[in-house]
Coordinates of C-alpha atoms in Angstrom, one line a residue:
X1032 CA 89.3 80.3 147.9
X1033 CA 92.2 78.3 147.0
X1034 CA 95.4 79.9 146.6
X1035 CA 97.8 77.8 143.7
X1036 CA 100.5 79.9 144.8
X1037 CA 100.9 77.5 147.7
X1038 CA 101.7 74.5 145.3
X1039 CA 105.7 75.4 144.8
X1040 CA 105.4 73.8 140.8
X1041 CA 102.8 76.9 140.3
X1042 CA 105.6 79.6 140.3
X1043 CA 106.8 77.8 137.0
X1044 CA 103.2 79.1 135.5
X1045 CA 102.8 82.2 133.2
X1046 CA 100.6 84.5 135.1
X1047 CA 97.3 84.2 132.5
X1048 CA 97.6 80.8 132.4
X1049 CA 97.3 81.2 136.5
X1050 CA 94.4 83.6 136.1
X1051 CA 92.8 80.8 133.8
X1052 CA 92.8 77.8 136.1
X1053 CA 89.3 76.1 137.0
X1054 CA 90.6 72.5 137.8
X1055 CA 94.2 71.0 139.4
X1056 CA 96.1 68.4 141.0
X1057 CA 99.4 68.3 141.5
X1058 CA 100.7 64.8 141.9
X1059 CA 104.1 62.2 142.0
X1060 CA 106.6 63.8 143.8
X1061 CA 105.1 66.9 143.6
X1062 CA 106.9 68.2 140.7
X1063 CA 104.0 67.0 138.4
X1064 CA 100.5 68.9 137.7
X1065 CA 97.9 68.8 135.4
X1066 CA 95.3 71.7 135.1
X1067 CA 92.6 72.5 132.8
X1068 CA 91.7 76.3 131.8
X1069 CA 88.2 78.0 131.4
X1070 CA 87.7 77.3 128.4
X1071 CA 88.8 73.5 129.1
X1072 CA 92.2 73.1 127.8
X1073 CA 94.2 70.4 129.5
X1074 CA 97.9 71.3 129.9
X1075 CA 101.2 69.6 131.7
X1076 CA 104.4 70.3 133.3
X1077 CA 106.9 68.9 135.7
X1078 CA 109.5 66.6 135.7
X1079 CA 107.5 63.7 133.8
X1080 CA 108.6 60.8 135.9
X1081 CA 107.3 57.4 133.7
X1082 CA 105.7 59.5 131.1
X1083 CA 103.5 60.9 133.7
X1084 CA 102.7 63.6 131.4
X1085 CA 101.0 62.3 128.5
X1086 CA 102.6 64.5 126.3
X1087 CA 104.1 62.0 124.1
X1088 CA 107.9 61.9 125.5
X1089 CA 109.7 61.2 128.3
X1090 CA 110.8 64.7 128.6
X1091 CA 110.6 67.1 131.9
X1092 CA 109.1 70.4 130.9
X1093 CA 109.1 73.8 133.0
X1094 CA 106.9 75.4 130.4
X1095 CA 103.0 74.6 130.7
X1096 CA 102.2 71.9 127.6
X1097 CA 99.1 71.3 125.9
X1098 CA 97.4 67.6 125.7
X1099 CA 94.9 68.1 122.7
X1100 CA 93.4 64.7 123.0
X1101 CA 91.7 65.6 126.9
X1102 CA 91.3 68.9 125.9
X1103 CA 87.3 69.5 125.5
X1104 CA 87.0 66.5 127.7
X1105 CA 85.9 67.7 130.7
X1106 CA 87.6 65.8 133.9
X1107 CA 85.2 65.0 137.0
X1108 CA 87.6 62.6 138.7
X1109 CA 91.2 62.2 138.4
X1110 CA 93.3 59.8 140.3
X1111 CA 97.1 59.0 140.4
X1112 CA 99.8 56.0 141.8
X1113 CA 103.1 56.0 142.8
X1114 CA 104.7 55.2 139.5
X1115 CA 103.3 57.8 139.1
X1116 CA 100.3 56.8 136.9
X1117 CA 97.3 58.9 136.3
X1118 CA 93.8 57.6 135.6
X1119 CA 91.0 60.4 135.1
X1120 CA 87.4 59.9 134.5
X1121 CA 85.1 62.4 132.0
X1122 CA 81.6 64.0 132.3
X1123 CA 80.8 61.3 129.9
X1124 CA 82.0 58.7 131.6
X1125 CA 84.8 57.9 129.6
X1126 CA 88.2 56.7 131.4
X1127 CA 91.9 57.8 130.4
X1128 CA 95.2 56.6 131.6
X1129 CA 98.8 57.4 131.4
X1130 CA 102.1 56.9 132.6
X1131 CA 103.7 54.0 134.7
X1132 CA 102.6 50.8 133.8
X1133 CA 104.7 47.9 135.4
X1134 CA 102.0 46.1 137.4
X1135 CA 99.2 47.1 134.3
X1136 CA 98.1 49.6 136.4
X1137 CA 96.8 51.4 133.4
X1138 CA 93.8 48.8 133.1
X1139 CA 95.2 48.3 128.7
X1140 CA 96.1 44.7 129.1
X1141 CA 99.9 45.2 129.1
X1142 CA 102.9 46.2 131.3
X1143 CA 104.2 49.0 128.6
X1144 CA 104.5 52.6 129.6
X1145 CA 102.1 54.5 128.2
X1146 CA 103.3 58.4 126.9
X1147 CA 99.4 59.5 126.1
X1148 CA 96.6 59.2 127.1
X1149 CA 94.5 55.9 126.3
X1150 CA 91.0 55.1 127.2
X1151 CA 90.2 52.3 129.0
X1152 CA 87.5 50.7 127.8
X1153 CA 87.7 46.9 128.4
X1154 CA 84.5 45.7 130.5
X1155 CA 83.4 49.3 130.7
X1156 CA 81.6 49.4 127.5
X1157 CA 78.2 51.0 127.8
X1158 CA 79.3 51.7 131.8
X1159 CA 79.3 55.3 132.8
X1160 CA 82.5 55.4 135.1
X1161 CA 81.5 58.8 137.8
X1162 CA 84.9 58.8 140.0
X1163 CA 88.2 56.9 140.2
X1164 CA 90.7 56.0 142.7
X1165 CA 94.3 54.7 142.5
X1166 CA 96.6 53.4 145.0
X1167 CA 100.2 53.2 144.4
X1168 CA 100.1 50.7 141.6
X1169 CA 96.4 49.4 141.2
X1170 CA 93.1 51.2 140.0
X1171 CA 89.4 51.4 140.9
X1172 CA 86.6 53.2 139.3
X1173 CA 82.7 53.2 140.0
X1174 CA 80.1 53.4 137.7
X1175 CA 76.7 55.8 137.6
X1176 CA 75.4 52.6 138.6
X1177 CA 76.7 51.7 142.0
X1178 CA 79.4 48.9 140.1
X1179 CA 83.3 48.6 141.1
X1180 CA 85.9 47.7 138.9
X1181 CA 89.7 47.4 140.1
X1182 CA 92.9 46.3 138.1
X1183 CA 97.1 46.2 138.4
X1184 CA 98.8 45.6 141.2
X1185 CA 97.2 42.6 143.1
X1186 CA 100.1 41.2 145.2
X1187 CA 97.8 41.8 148.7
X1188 CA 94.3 41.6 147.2
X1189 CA 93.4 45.0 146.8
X1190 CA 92.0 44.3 143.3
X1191 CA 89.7 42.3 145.2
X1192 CA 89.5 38.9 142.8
X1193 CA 90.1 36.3 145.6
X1194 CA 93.6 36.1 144.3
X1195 CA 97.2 37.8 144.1
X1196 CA 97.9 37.7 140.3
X1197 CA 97.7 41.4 139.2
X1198 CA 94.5 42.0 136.8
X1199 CA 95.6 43.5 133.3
X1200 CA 92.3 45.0 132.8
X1201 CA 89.2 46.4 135.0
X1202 CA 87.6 43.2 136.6
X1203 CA 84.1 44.1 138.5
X1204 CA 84.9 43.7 141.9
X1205 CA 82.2 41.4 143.3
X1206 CA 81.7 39.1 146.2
X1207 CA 80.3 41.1 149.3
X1208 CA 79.8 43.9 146.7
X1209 CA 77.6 42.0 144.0
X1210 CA 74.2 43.4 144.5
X1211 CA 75.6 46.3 146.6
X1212 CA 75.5 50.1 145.4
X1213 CA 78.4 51.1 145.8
X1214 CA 78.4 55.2 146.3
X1215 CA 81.9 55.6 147.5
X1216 CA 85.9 54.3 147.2
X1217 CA 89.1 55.1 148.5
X1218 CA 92.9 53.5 148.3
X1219 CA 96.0 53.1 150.5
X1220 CA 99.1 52.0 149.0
X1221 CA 97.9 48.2 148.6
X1222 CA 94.4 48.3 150.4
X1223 CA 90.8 49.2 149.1
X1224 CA 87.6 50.5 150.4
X1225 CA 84.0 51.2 149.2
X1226 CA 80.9 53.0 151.2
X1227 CA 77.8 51.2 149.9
X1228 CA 74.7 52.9 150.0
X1229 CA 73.2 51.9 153.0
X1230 CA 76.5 53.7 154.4
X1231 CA 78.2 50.3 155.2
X1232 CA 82.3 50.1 154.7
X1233 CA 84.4 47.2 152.7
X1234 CA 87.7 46.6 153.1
X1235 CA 90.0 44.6 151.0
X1236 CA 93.9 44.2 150.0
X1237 CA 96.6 44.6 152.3
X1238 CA 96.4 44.9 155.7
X1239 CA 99.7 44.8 158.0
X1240 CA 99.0 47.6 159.9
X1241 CA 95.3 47.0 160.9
X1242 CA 94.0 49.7 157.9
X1243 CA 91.3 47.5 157.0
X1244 CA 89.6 48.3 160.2
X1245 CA 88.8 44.1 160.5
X1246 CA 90.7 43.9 164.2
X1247 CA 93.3 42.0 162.7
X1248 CA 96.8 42.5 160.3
X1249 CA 96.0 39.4 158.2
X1250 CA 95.8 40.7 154.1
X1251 CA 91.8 40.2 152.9
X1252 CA 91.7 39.1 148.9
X1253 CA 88.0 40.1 148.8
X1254 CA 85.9 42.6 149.9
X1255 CA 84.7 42.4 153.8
X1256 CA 82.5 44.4 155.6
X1257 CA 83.9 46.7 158.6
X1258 CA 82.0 44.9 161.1
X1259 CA 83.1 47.7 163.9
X1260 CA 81.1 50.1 162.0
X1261 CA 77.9 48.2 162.5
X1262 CA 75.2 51.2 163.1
X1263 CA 77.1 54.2 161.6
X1264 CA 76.4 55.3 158.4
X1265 CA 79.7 56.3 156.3
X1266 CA 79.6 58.8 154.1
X1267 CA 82.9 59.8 153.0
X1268 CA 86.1 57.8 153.5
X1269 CA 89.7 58.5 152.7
X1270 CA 93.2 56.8 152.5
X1271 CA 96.6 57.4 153.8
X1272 CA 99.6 55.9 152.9
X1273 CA 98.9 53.0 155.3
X1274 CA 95.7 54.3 157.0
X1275 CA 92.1 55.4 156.5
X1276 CA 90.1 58.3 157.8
X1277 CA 85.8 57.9 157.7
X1278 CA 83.4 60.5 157.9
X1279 CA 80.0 59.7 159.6
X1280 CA 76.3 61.4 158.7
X1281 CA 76.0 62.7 161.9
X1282 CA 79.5 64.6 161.3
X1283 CA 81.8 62.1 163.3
X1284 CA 84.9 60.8 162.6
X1285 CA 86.9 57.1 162.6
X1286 CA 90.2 56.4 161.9
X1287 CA 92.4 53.2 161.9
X1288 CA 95.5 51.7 160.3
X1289 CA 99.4 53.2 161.0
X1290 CA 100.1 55.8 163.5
X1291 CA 104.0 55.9 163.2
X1292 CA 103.3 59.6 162.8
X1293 CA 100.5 60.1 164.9
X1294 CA 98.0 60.1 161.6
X1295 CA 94.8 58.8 163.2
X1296 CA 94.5 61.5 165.5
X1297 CA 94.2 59.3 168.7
X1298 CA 96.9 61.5 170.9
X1299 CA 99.4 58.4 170.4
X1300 CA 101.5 56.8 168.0
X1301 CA 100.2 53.2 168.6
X1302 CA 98.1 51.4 165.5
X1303 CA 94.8 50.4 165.5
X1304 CA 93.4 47.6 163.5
X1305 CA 89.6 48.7 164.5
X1306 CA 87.8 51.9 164.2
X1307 CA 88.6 54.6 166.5
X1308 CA 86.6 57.9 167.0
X1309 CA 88.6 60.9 166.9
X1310 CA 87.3 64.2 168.5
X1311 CA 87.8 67.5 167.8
X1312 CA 86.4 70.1 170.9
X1313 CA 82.7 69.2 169.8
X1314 CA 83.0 70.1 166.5
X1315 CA 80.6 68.5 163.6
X1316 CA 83.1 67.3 161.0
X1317 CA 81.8 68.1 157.2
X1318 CA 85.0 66.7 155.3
X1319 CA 88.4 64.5 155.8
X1320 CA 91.1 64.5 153.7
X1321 CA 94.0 62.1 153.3
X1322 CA 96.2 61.2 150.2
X1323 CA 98.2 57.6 149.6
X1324 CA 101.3 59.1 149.2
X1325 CA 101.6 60.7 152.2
X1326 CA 101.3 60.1 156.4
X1327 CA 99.3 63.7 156.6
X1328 CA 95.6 63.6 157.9
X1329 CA 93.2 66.7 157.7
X1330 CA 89.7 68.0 158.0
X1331 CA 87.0 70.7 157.8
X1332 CA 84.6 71.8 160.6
X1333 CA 80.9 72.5 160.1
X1334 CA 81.9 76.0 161.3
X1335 CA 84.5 76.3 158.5
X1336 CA 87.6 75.2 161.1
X1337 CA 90.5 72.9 159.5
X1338 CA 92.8 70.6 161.7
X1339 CA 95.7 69.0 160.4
X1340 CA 97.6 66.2 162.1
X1341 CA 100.2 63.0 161.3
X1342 CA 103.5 63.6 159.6
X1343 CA 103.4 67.3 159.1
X1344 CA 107.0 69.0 157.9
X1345 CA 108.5 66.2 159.1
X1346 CA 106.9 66.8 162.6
X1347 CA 104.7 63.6 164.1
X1348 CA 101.1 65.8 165.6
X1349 CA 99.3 62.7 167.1
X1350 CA 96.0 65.2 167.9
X1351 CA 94.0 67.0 165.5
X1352 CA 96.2 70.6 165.5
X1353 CA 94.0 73.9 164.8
X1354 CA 95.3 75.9 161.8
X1355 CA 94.6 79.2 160.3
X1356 CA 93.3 77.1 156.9
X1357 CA 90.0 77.8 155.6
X1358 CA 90.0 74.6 153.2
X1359 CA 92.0 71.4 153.7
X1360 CA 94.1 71.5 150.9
X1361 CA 95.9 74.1 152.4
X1362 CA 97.2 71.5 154.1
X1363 CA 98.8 69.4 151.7
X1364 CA 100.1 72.4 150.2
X1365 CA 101.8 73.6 153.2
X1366 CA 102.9 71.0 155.4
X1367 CA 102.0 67.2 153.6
X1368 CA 105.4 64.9 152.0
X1369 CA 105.7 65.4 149.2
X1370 CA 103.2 68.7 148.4
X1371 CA 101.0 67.0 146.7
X1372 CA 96.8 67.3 146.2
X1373 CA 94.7 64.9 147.7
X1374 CA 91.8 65.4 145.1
X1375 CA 91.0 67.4 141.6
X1376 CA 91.2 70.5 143.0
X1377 CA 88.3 73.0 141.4
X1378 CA 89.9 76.3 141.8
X1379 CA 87.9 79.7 141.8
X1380 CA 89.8 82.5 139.6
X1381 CA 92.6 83.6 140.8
X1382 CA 92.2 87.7 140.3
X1383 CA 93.2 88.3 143.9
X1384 CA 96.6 87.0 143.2
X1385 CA 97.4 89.6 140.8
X1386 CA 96.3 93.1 142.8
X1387 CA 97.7 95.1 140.1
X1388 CA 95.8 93.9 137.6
X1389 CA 92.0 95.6 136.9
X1390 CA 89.5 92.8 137.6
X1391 CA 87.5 91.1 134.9
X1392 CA 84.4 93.3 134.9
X1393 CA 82.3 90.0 133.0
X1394 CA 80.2 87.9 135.2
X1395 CA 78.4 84.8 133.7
X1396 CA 74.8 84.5 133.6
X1397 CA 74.2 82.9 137.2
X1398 CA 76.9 85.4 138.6
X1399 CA 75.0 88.2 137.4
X1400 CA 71.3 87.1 138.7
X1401 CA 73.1 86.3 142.2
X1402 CA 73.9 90.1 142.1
X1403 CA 70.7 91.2 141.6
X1404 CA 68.8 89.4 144.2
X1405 CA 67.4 92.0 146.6
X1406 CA 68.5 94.9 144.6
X1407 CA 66.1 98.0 145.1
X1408 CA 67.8 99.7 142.1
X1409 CA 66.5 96.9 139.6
X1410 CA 63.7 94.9 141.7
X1411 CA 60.1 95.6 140.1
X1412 CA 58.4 93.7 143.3
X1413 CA 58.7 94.0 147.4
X1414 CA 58.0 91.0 149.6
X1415 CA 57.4 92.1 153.5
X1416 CA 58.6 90.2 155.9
X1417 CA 58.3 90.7 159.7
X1418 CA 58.5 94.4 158.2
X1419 CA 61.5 94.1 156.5
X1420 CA 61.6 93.9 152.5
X1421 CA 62.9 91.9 150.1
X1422 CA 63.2 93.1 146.7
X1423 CA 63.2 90.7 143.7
X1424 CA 62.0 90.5 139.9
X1425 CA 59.0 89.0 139.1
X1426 CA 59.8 87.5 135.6
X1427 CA 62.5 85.6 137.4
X1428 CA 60.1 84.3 140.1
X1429 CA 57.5 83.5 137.5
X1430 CA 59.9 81.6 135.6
X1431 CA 61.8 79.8 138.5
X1432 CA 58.6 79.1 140.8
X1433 CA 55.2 77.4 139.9
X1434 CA 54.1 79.0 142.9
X1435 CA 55.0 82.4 141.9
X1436 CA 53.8 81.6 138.3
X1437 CA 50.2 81.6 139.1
X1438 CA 50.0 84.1 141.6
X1439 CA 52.0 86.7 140.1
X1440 CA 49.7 86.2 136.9
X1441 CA 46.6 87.5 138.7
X1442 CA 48.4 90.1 140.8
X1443 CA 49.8 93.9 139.7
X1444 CA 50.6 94.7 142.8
X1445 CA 54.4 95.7 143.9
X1446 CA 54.0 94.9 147.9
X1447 CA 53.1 91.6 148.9
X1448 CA 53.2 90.9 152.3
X1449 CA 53.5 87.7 154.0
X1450 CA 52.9 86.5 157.5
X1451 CA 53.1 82.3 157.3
X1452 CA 56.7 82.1 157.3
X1453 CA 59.7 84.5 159.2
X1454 CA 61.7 86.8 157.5
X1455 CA 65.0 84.3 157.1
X1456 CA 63.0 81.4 155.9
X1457 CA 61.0 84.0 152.9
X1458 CA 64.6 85.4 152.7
X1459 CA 66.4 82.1 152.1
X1460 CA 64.0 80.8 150.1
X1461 CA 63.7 83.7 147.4
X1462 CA 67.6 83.8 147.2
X1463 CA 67.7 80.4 146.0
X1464 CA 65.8 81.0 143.1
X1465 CA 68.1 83.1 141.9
X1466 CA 71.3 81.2 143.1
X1467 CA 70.0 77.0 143.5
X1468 CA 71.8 77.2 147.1
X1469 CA 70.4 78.2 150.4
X1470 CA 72.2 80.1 153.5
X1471 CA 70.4 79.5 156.4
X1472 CA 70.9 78.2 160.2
X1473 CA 69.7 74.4 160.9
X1474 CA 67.1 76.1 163.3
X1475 CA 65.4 78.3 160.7
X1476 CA 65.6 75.1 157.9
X1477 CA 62.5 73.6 159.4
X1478 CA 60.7 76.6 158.7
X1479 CA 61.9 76.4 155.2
X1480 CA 61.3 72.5 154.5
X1481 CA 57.7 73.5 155.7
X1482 CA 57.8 76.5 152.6
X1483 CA 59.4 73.7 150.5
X1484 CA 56.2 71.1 151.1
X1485 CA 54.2 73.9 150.4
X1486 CA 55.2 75.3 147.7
X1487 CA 56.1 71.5 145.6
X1488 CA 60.2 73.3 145.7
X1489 CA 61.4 69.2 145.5
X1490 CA 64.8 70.6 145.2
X1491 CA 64.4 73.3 148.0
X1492 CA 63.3 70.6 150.2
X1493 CA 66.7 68.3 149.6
X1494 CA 68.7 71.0 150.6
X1495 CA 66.7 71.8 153.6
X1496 CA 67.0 68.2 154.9
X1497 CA 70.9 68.2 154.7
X1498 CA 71.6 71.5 156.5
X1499 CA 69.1 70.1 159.0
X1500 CA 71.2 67.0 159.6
X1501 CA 74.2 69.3 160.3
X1502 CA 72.4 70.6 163.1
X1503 CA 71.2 67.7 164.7
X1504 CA 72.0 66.9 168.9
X1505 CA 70.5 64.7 171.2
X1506 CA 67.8 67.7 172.5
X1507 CA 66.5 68.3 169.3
X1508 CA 66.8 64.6 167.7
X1509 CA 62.7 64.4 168.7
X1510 CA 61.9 67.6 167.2
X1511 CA 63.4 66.9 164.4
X1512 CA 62.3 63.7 163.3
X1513 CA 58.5 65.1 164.4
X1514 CA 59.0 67.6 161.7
X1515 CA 60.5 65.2 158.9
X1516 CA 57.4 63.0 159.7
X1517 CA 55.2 66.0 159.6
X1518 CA 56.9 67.3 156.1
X1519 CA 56.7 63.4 154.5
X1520 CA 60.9 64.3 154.8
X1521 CA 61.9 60.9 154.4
X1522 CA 65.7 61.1 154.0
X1523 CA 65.3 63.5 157.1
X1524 CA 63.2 61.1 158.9
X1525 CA 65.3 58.0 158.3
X1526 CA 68.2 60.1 159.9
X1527 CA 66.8 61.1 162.7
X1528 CA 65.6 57.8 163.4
X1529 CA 68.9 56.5 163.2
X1530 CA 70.7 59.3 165.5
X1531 CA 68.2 58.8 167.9
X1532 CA 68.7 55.2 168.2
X1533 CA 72.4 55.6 168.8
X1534 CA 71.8 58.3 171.0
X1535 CA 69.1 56.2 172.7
X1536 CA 69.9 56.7 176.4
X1537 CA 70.1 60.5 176.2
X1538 CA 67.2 61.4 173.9
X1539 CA 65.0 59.5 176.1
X1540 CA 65.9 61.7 178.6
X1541 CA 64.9 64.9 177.3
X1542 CA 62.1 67.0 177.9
X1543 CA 61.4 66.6 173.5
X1544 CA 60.7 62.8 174.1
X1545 CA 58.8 63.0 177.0
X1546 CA 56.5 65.1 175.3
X1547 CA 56.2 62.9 172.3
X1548 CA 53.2 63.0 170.2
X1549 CA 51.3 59.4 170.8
X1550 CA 51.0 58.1 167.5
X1551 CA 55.0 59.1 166.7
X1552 CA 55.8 57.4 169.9
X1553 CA 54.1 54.2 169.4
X1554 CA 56.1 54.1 165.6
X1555 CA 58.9 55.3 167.3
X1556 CA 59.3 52.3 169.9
X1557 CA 57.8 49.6 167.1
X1558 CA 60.2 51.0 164.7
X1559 CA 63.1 50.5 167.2
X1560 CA 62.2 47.1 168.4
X1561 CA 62.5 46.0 165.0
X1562 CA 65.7 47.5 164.8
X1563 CA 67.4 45.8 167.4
X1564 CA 67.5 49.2 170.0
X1565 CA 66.1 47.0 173.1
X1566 CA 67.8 44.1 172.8
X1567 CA 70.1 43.4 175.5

């Protein structure tokens, strides 16, 4: 859990309004935040810099204000500049901007300030915008339909037009990008980047301290592929004020651009203009953080670890540095310049803040059924398990499973015992039909795919392939990819394929590949020969 508290702005809140708080981000100097309650009101407060606010005025406010016009709108991205401007994008789709507007950052076709919100709708008519990003005075959204479209500030490229005139309203950003799908973008200050789907990286705008990742400091008007990243599949990338941090499927991590402050990690203070893999004692990495405003660099474990480096409190930490964090906003709460959030922060209720208050005894609908699961007191059926029970509802079952419909139709008894699968796959399994997640090792997750194939649980069996990428190594890359092809796990399979193909010289050398079924061999080595994995 996320504790406000750690945001200095926060202590300026009335203590309900703090118990209400699902989404934040506080952003400009850190003296600015926006939040929206429960029951989605959107309110305001801070020092207002450029109108930042949206509440009509240029003036500061220390008490929490109300903007009526987002409220009801509910926010799934929200980005801001350096002006500061704000852009934010809606569970319709819809895009809304405020705030400094110098360099028509605010995509409306002029230069004027804008003291509300005003949706941005020019060449995104009939587009469903899904997340934005803003550096400090140009902005970039995607659409539901793999689409980029950038505007403002152009004087390096990083609209991405093939020119330096700044765009006055969203331009699709095409070249290298025109029939790509575009799945994820990031900003620096003045430069640009988008994951397409295949997990590819493009780079575009400025680029004088190598944070493109091309191998060179020259500024790129268009987008260009990161040809150093030839092989790895990107999956989430993030900006620095002047450098970029990338997240790879099999949980590794890049970084390249400035290191004034030691914020790629590399143990040095030395810039790199490619790609550089940063380690961190063997750990998988699951998430990276970085904010354009700021020379602080963070991430988050597989095992829930968070290491924070760059400019931290002033201090220059060139290596990944261990912290007592369990999320890494923690870190640009605590030690980033200025205190600022790097994303819309969606923030579980805050109850624990305010010990001498009696908890909220209401739990929603899904809070309540995640309680019940394996409750004796309640349960009306038993499940054995490697002689252990598990005690559900049958109604639920019948209505959750079509598994569980039919068979639960011809059956009145209250013990049914299985034997196919182990106790923590049946276990895992019957909790996620009462909570749509599953908690389970890597190890065990083949064991549930298999239950997943089985039982037609399409869902189940997504979830099962990603935690089973999470525990992918070069010993079990073979067994893994047997069972994806055994499963029909396609997404699964793909992975593995690629992981073994980059791990080439080690998986071959285990006892997995050795033992190889025939057939999967001969697809394996066809497969790879077209891929390029024998060449010399």
């Amino acid at each position: 859990m996320v504790d406000v508290g750690k945001w200095p702005i926060f202590a300026l809140c009335p203590q309900e309004d703090l118990k209400s708080i699902q989404q934040a981000c506080v952003f400009g100097s850190g003296n600015e935040v926006l939040y929206i309650t429960k029951n989605d009101e959107v309110f305001v407060m801070g020092t207002n810099s450029s109108g930042c606010l949206g509440t009509g005025d240029a003036q500061s406010t220390i008490e929490p204000r109300c903007l009526p016009m987002l409220s009801g709108k509910k926010m799934v991205s929200l980005s801001c500049g350096s002006g500061p401007h704000v852009v934010i994008v809606t569970s319709d789709g819809e895009v809304y901007s405020w705030g400094h507007n110098a360099y028509s950052q605010l995509g409306n076709g002029s230069t004027n300030q804008a003291l509300t919100p005003c949706q941005v709708s020019t060449n995104l008519v009939n587009k469903k915008v899904v997340s934005v990003a803003c550096g400090s005075h140009h902005s970039m959204v995607t659409t539901s339909d793999g689409e980029v479209y950038a505007w403002g500030y152009n004087n390096s490229g990083q609209v991405g037009s093939g020119s330096t005139a700044n765009q006055p309203i969203p331009r699709r950003v095409t070249s290298c990008l025109q029939n790509k799908c575009v799945t994820g973008i990031a900003c620096g200050q003045m430069s640009s980047m988008a994951i397409v789907e295949n997990g590819e990286v493009y780079a575009w705008g400025y680029n004088g301290n190598g944070q493109l990742g091309l191998g060179s400091s020259g500024n790129q008007p268009t987008p260009c592929r990161i040809a150093a990243l030839q092989g790895i599949r990107v999956e989430q990338i993030v900006c620095g004020y002047a450098h970029t941090l990338a997240l790879t499927d099999e949980g590794g991590m890049y970084a390249w651009g400035a290191n004034s402050y030691g914020q790629l990690g590399t143990g040095n203070k030395s810039n790199q203009s490619y790609p550089v893999q940063v380690f961190v004692e063997k750990e998988r990495i699951v998430e990276v953080a970085a904010c354009h405003s700021s020379h602080t660099s963070a991430a988050r474990s597989q095992s829930g670890q968070v290491y924070m480096w760059g400019q931290c409190r002033g201090q220059a930490v060139i290596s990944p540095h261990l912290t007592h964090f369990t999320c890494t906003d923690d870190v640009f709460a605590c030690f980033s310049t200025p205190a600022i959030m790097w994303r819309l922060l969606s923030v579980v209720v805050f109850l624990y803040l305010f010990p001498s208050e009696e908890p909220d005894d209401h739990l929603t609908v899904a809070e309540s059924l995640k309680k019940e699961f394996d409750n004796s007191e309640t349960a009306d059926l038993k499940f054995l398990v490697d002689e252990k029970y598990i005690h559900v509802h049958k109604v639920l079952l019948q209505i959750r499973c079509e598994h569980f419909r039919s068979i639960l139709n011809e059956s009145e008894e209250d013990i049914i015992e299985i034997q196919q699968f182990s106790y923590p796959v049946y276990r895992a399994f019957l909790e996620y039909l009462y909570t749509d997640n599953i908690s389970i090792s890597p190890e065990d997750a083949i064991g549930l795919l298999e239950l997943a194939t089985l039982y037609r649980e399409n869902r189940l069996k997504q979830l099962c392939q990603q935690t089973i990428k999470q525990g992918i190594c070069e010993e079990n890359a073979v067994v893994l990819l047997s069972a994806a092809v055994k499963y029909d796990a396609q997404d699964l399979e793909e992975f593995c394929f690629r992981f073994c193909i980059n791990h080439m010289t080690m998986v071959t050398q285990t006892d997995a590949f050795c033992n190889m079924d025939n057939d999967l061999l001969k697809n394996f080595i066809n497969k790879a020969s077209k891929a390029g994995a024998f060449k010399n």
